[in-house]
């Protein structure tokens, strides 16, 4: 099975800090990449797509490095409400998308 | 806009009992549909996906089955539950570039 690896953390940071997560994938033919956020006992929700040229949405920046087969998520000026688990998803495509999830990185933002 | 609903939200079942979880999608036609399971403290495991009515692909051999009787309906079933079937079951549909949108999940406890 193709692998998607994430550091489970937890990353414990103060409010206002900048924090970065990486996610590595093993299938060089992977075609699309995403970050999801999952709150405790809730469903994952799409945070952002990851494009080859990078993608920024407010305090969040996602980047893709195809040569080294990893994606990253940078969160600037962390808020208490950013506390959650961040899941990276990598899609193969062979007629239809087969998404593979990493196990997630836990972020705890404290006052 | 598209919406996805799954039910029941919570259930407690004895070992050996049957299971039926249902998922419906509104606002889109011929979506790719997925069933995932998330065991406590673990990542999302893809169980089944479907690209159309009656078309089911199984990712993990087990005592679960899935059916897609209508275009926007996806059902997860079991004839006899095992303790190891406990978990958080998530239905999802995929967008044009493979991004997933999840239902609110069904939390199953097998006793």
Tab-separated table of C-alpha atoms in Angstrom:
chain	number	residue	atom	x	y	z
A	1	UNK	CA	0.000	0.000	0.000
A	2	UNK	CA	1.283	3.469	-0.819
A	3	UNK	CA	2.348	5.321	2.300
A	4	UNK	CA	1.679	8.822	3.567
A	5	UNK	CA	3.677	9.675	6.674
A	6	UNK	CA	3.211	12.445	9.197
A	7	UNK	CA	4.789	13.245	12.550
A	8	UNK	CA	1.920	12.617	14.996
A	9	UNK	CA	3.132	15.309	17.410
A	10	UNK	CA	1.645	16.816	19.447
A	11	UNK	CA	3.073	20.165	18.529
A	12	UNK	CA	2.524	22.346	21.571
A	13	UNK	CA	2.942	26.044	20.724
A	14	UNK	CA	1.990	29.399	22.278
A	15	UNK	CA	-0.465	31.752	20.663
A	16	UNK	CA	1.177	33.811	17.978
A	17	UNK	CA	3.794	31.225	17.112
A	18	UNK	CA	4.561	29.962	13.653
A	19	UNK	CA	4.401	26.204	13.220
A	20	UNK	CA	5.112	23.950	10.268
A	21	UNK	CA	4.131	20.378	9.485
A	22	UNK	CA	5.542	18.100	6.845
A	23	UNK	CA	4.041	15.077	5.184
A	24	UNK	CA	5.972	12.618	3.006
A	25	UNK	CA	4.485	10.319	0.401
A	26	UNK	CA	5.921	7.292	-1.314
A	27	UNK	CA	4.095	7.222	-4.654
A	28	UNK	CA	5.892	9.457	-7.127
A	29	UNK	CA	2.865	9.254	-9.457
A	30	UNK	CA	0.592	10.985	-6.937
A	31	UNK	CA	-1.409	13.700	-8.598
A	32	UNK	CA	-3.212	15.884	-6.106
A	33	UNK	CA	-2.581	16.875	-2.525
A	34	UNK	CA	-4.626	18.369	0.272
A	35	UNK	CA	-4.547	19.367	3.910
A	36	UNK	CA	-7.538	18.673	6.114
A	37	UNK	CA	-8.333	19.744	9.630
A	38	UNK	CA	-10.049	17.393	12.050
A	39	UNK	CA	-11.427	18.500	15.394
A	40	UNK	CA	-11.883	15.979	18.180
A	41	UNK	CA	-14.687	13.511	17.404
A	42	UNK	CA	-15.645	15.376	14.222
A	43	UNK	CA	-15.303	14.701	10.536
A	44	UNK	CA	-12.251	15.996	8.630
A	45	UNK	CA	-12.804	19.237	6.762
A	46	UNK	CA	-10.879	20.437	3.759
A	47	UNK	CA	-8.415	23.139	4.765
A	48	UNK	CA	-6.647	23.743	1.484
A	49	UNK	CA	-5.396	22.206	-1.700
A	50	UNK	CA	-1.668	22.051	-2.357
A	51	UNK	CA	-0.538	23.219	-5.756
A	52	UNK	CA	2.857	22.851	-7.383
A	53	UNK	CA	3.259	26.619	-7.217
A	54	UNK	CA	2.322	26.746	-3.546
A	55	UNK	CA	-0.894	27.994	-2.040
A	56	UNK	CA	-1.578	30.663	0.564
A	57	UNK	CA	-4.833	31.340	2.378
A	58	UNK	CA	-4.547	33.951	5.101
A	59	UNK	CA	-2.286	32.599	7.845
A	60	UNK	CA	-1.938	29.218	6.116
A	61	UNK	CA	0.604	28.347	3.444
A	62	UNK	CA	0.898	24.972	1.757
A	63	UNK	CA	3.746	23.862	-0.461
A	64	UNK	CA	4.593	20.833	-2.560
A	65	UNK	CA	8.050	19.466	-3.236
A	66	UNK	CA	7.699	16.780	-5.879
A	67	UNK	CA	11.427	16.046	-6.081
A	68	UNK	CA	11.599	15.153	-2.401
A	69	UNK	CA	7.996	13.892	-2.274
A	70	UNK	CA	6.677	15.942	0.588
A	71	UNK	CA	4.086	18.590	1.250
A	72	UNK	CA	4.136	21.140	4.014
A	73	UNK	CA	1.712	23.308	5.927
A	74	UNK	CA	2.804	26.508	7.613
A	75	UNK	CA	0.569	28.271	10.114
A	76	UNK	CA	1.515	31.800	11.091
A	77	UNK	CA	0.273	33.727	14.130
A	78	UNK	CA	-1.308	30.629	15.686
A	79	UNK	CA	-4.691	31.025	17.345
A	80	UNK	CA	-6.202	28.925	20.126
A	81	UNK	CA	-8.821	27.875	17.583
A	82	UNK	CA	-6.124	26.323	15.385
A	83	UNK	CA	-5.821	23.465	17.891
A	84	UNK	CA	-6.793	20.356	15.955
A	85	UNK	CA	-5.345	17.427	14.057
A	86	UNK	CA	-4.056	18.210	10.580
A	87	UNK	CA	-4.301	15.442	8.018
A	88	UNK	CA	-2.424	15.301	4.791
A	89	UNK	CA	-4.023	13.539	1.832
A	90	UNK	CA	-2.392	12.287	-1.325
A	91	UNK	CA	-4.359	11.163	-4.357
A	92	UNK	CA	-3.420	8.583	-6.905
A	93	UNK	CA	-5.501	8.606	-10.028
A	94	UNK	CA	-6.210	5.550	-12.050
A	95	UNK	CA	-9.605	6.206	-13.540
A	96	UNK	CA	-10.861	7.609	-10.248
A	97	UNK	CA	-9.240	9.264	-7.285
A	98	UNK	CA	-7.940	7.018	-4.506
A	99	UNK	CA	-7.195	9.284	-1.547
A	100	UNK	CA	-4.715	8.100	1.052
A	101	UNK	CA	-4.618	9.847	4.399
A	102	UNK	CA	-1.718	10.371	6.721
A	103	UNK	CA	-2.432	9.623	10.358
A	104	UNK	CA	-2.419	13.299	11.212
A	105	UNK	CA	-0.383	15.772	13.218
A	106	UNK	CA	-1.846	17.075	16.461
A	107	UNK	CA	-1.494	20.781	17.161
A	108	UNK	CA	-2.160	22.330	20.561
A	109	UNK	CA	-2.045	26.108	20.773
A	110	UNK	CA	-1.927	27.386	24.359
A	111	UNK	CA	-2.393	30.894	25.808
B	1	UNK	CA	-24.750	23.490	-3.211
B	2	UNK	CA	-23.746	19.951	-2.421
B	3	UNK	CA	-24.550	18.335	0.897
B	4	UNK	CA	-23.862	14.925	2.348
B	5	UNK	CA	-25.753	13.225	5.124
B	6	UNK	CA	-25.074	10.005	6.947
B	7	UNK	CA	-26.907	8.233	9.750
B	8	UNK	CA	-27.208	7.126	12.400
B	9	UNK	CA	-24.773	9.423	14.184
B	10	UNK	CA	-24.165	7.065	17.077
B	11	UNK	CA	-24.927	3.431	17.689
B	12	UNK	CA	-24.064	0.742	20.167
B	13	UNK	CA	-24.417	-2.805	18.921
B	14	UNK	CA	-23.705	-6.241	20.411
B	15	UNK	CA	-21.169	-8.573	18.832
B	16	UNK	CA	-22.796	-10.661	16.127
B	17	UNK	CA	-25.549	-8.180	15.329
B	18	UNK	CA	-26.056	-6.700	11.853
B	19	UNK	CA	-25.121	-3.192	10.786
B	20	UNK	CA	-26.444	-0.731	8.261
B	21	UNK	CA	-25.083	2.773	7.822
B	22	UNK	CA	-26.534	4.994	5.156
B	23	UNK	CA	-25.148	7.966	3.296
B	24	UNK	CA	-26.815	10.256	0.776
B	25	UNK	CA	-25.452	13.113	-1.282
B	26	UNK	CA	-27.464	16.016	-2.671
B	27	UNK	CA	-26.641	18.611	-5.277
B	28	UNK	CA	-24.376	16.547	-7.501
B	29	UNK	CA	-24.783	13.676	-9.916
B	30	UNK	CA	-22.678	10.543	-10.357
B	31	UNK	CA	-20.258	11.389	-7.545
B	32	UNK	CA	-17.429	9.119	-6.475
B	33	UNK	CA	-18.373	7.902	-3.001
B	34	UNK	CA	-16.187	6.553	-0.241
B	35	UNK	CA	-16.478	4.814	3.137
B	36	UNK	CA	-13.656	5.322	5.614
B	37	UNK	CA	-13.167	4.021	9.133
B	38	UNK	CA	-11.166	5.739	11.827
B	39	UNK	CA	-10.356	3.598	14.853
B	40	UNK	CA	-9.631	5.359	18.131
B	41	UNK	CA	-6.334	7.252	17.918
B	42	UNK	CA	-5.645	6.091	14.388
B	43	UNK	CA	-5.765	7.359	10.840
B	44	UNK	CA	-8.493	7.037	8.257
B	45	UNK	CA	-8.674	3.670	6.558
B	46	UNK	CA	-10.377	3.469	3.174
B	47	UNK	CA	-12.913	0.640	3.213
B	48	UNK	CA	-14.853	0.991	-0.047
B	49	UNK	CA	-15.254	3.367	-2.918
B	50	UNK	CA	-17.752	3.556	-5.744
B	51	UNK	CA	-17.623	5.309	-9.094
B	52	UNK	CA	-21.223	4.545	-10.028
B	53	UNK	CA	-24.408	2.631	-9.269
B	54	UNK	CA	-23.642	-0.981	-8.439
B	55	UNK	CA	-19.879	-0.432	-8.759
B	56	UNK	CA	-18.051	-1.123	-5.512
B	57	UNK	CA	-14.326	-1.498	-4.941
B	58	UNK	CA	-13.140	-2.990	-1.681
B	59	UNK	CA	-9.857	-1.891	-0.213
B	60	UNK	CA	-9.708	-4.073	2.862
B	61	UNK	CA	-11.029	-7.655	3.123
B	62	UNK	CA	-13.252	-7.935	6.184
B	63	UNK	CA	-16.785	-8.709	7.273
B	64	UNK	CA	-18.149	-5.431	5.951
B	65	UNK	CA	-19.824	-4.844	2.602
B	66	UNK	CA	-21.047	-1.818	0.694
B	67	UNK	CA	-23.764	-1.197	-1.822
B	68	UNK	CA	-24.815	1.658	-4.045
B	69	UNK	CA	-28.441	1.092	-5.001
B	70	UNK	CA	-28.938	4.639	-6.297
B	71	UNK	CA	-26.650	7.277	-7.754
B	72	UNK	CA	-26.419	9.308	-4.569
B	73	UNK	CA	-26.881	6.611	-1.950
B	74	UNK	CA	-24.101	4.556	-0.401
B	75	UNK	CA	-24.714	1.924	2.254
B	76	UNK	CA	-22.264	0.143	4.546
B	77	UNK	CA	-23.396	-3.164	6.005
B	78	UNK	CA	-22.350	-6.111	8.059
B	79	UNK	CA	-24.178	-9.344	8.784
B	80	UNK	CA	-22.306	-9.996	12.038
B	81	UNK	CA	-20.327	-7.335	13.842
B	82	UNK	CA	-16.995	-7.986	15.530
B	83	UNK	CA	-15.475	-6.056	18.414
B	84	UNK	CA	-12.825	-4.803	16.004
B	85	UNK	CA	-15.513	-3.115	13.908
B	86	UNK	CA	-15.848	-0.365	16.506
B	87	UNK	CA	-14.839	3.012	15.164
B	88	UNK	CA	-15.838	6.239	13.508
B	89	UNK	CA	-17.280	5.606	10.042
B	90	UNK	CA	-17.154	8.395	7.528
B	91	UNK	CA	-18.829	8.682	4.169
B	92	UNK	CA	-17.429	11.122	1.617
B	93	UNK	CA	-17.820	12.259	-1.961
B	94	UNK	CA	-15.059	13.665	-4.117
B	95	UNK	CA	-14.874	16.887	-6.051
B	96	UNK	CA	-13.375	17.441	-9.523
B	97	UNK	CA	-9.744	17.263	-8.400
B	98	UNK	CA	-10.167	14.564	-5.791
B	99	UNK	CA	-10.884	16.707	-2.742
B	100	UNK	CA	-13.162	14.918	-0.301
B	101	UNK	CA	-16.216	16.209	1.491
B	102	UNK	CA	-17.303	14.190	4.493
B	103	UNK	CA	-20.536	13.485	6.231
B	104	UNK	CA	-20.701	14.040	9.963
B	105	UNK	CA	-19.762	10.461	10.706
B	106	UNK	CA	-21.284	7.500	12.493
B	107	UNK	CA	-19.698	6.407	15.743
B	108	UNK	CA	-20.087	2.658	16.259
B	109	UNK	CA	-19.367	0.856	19.489
B	110	UNK	CA	-19.521	-2.935	19.417
B	111	UNK	CA	-19.869	-4.553	22.839
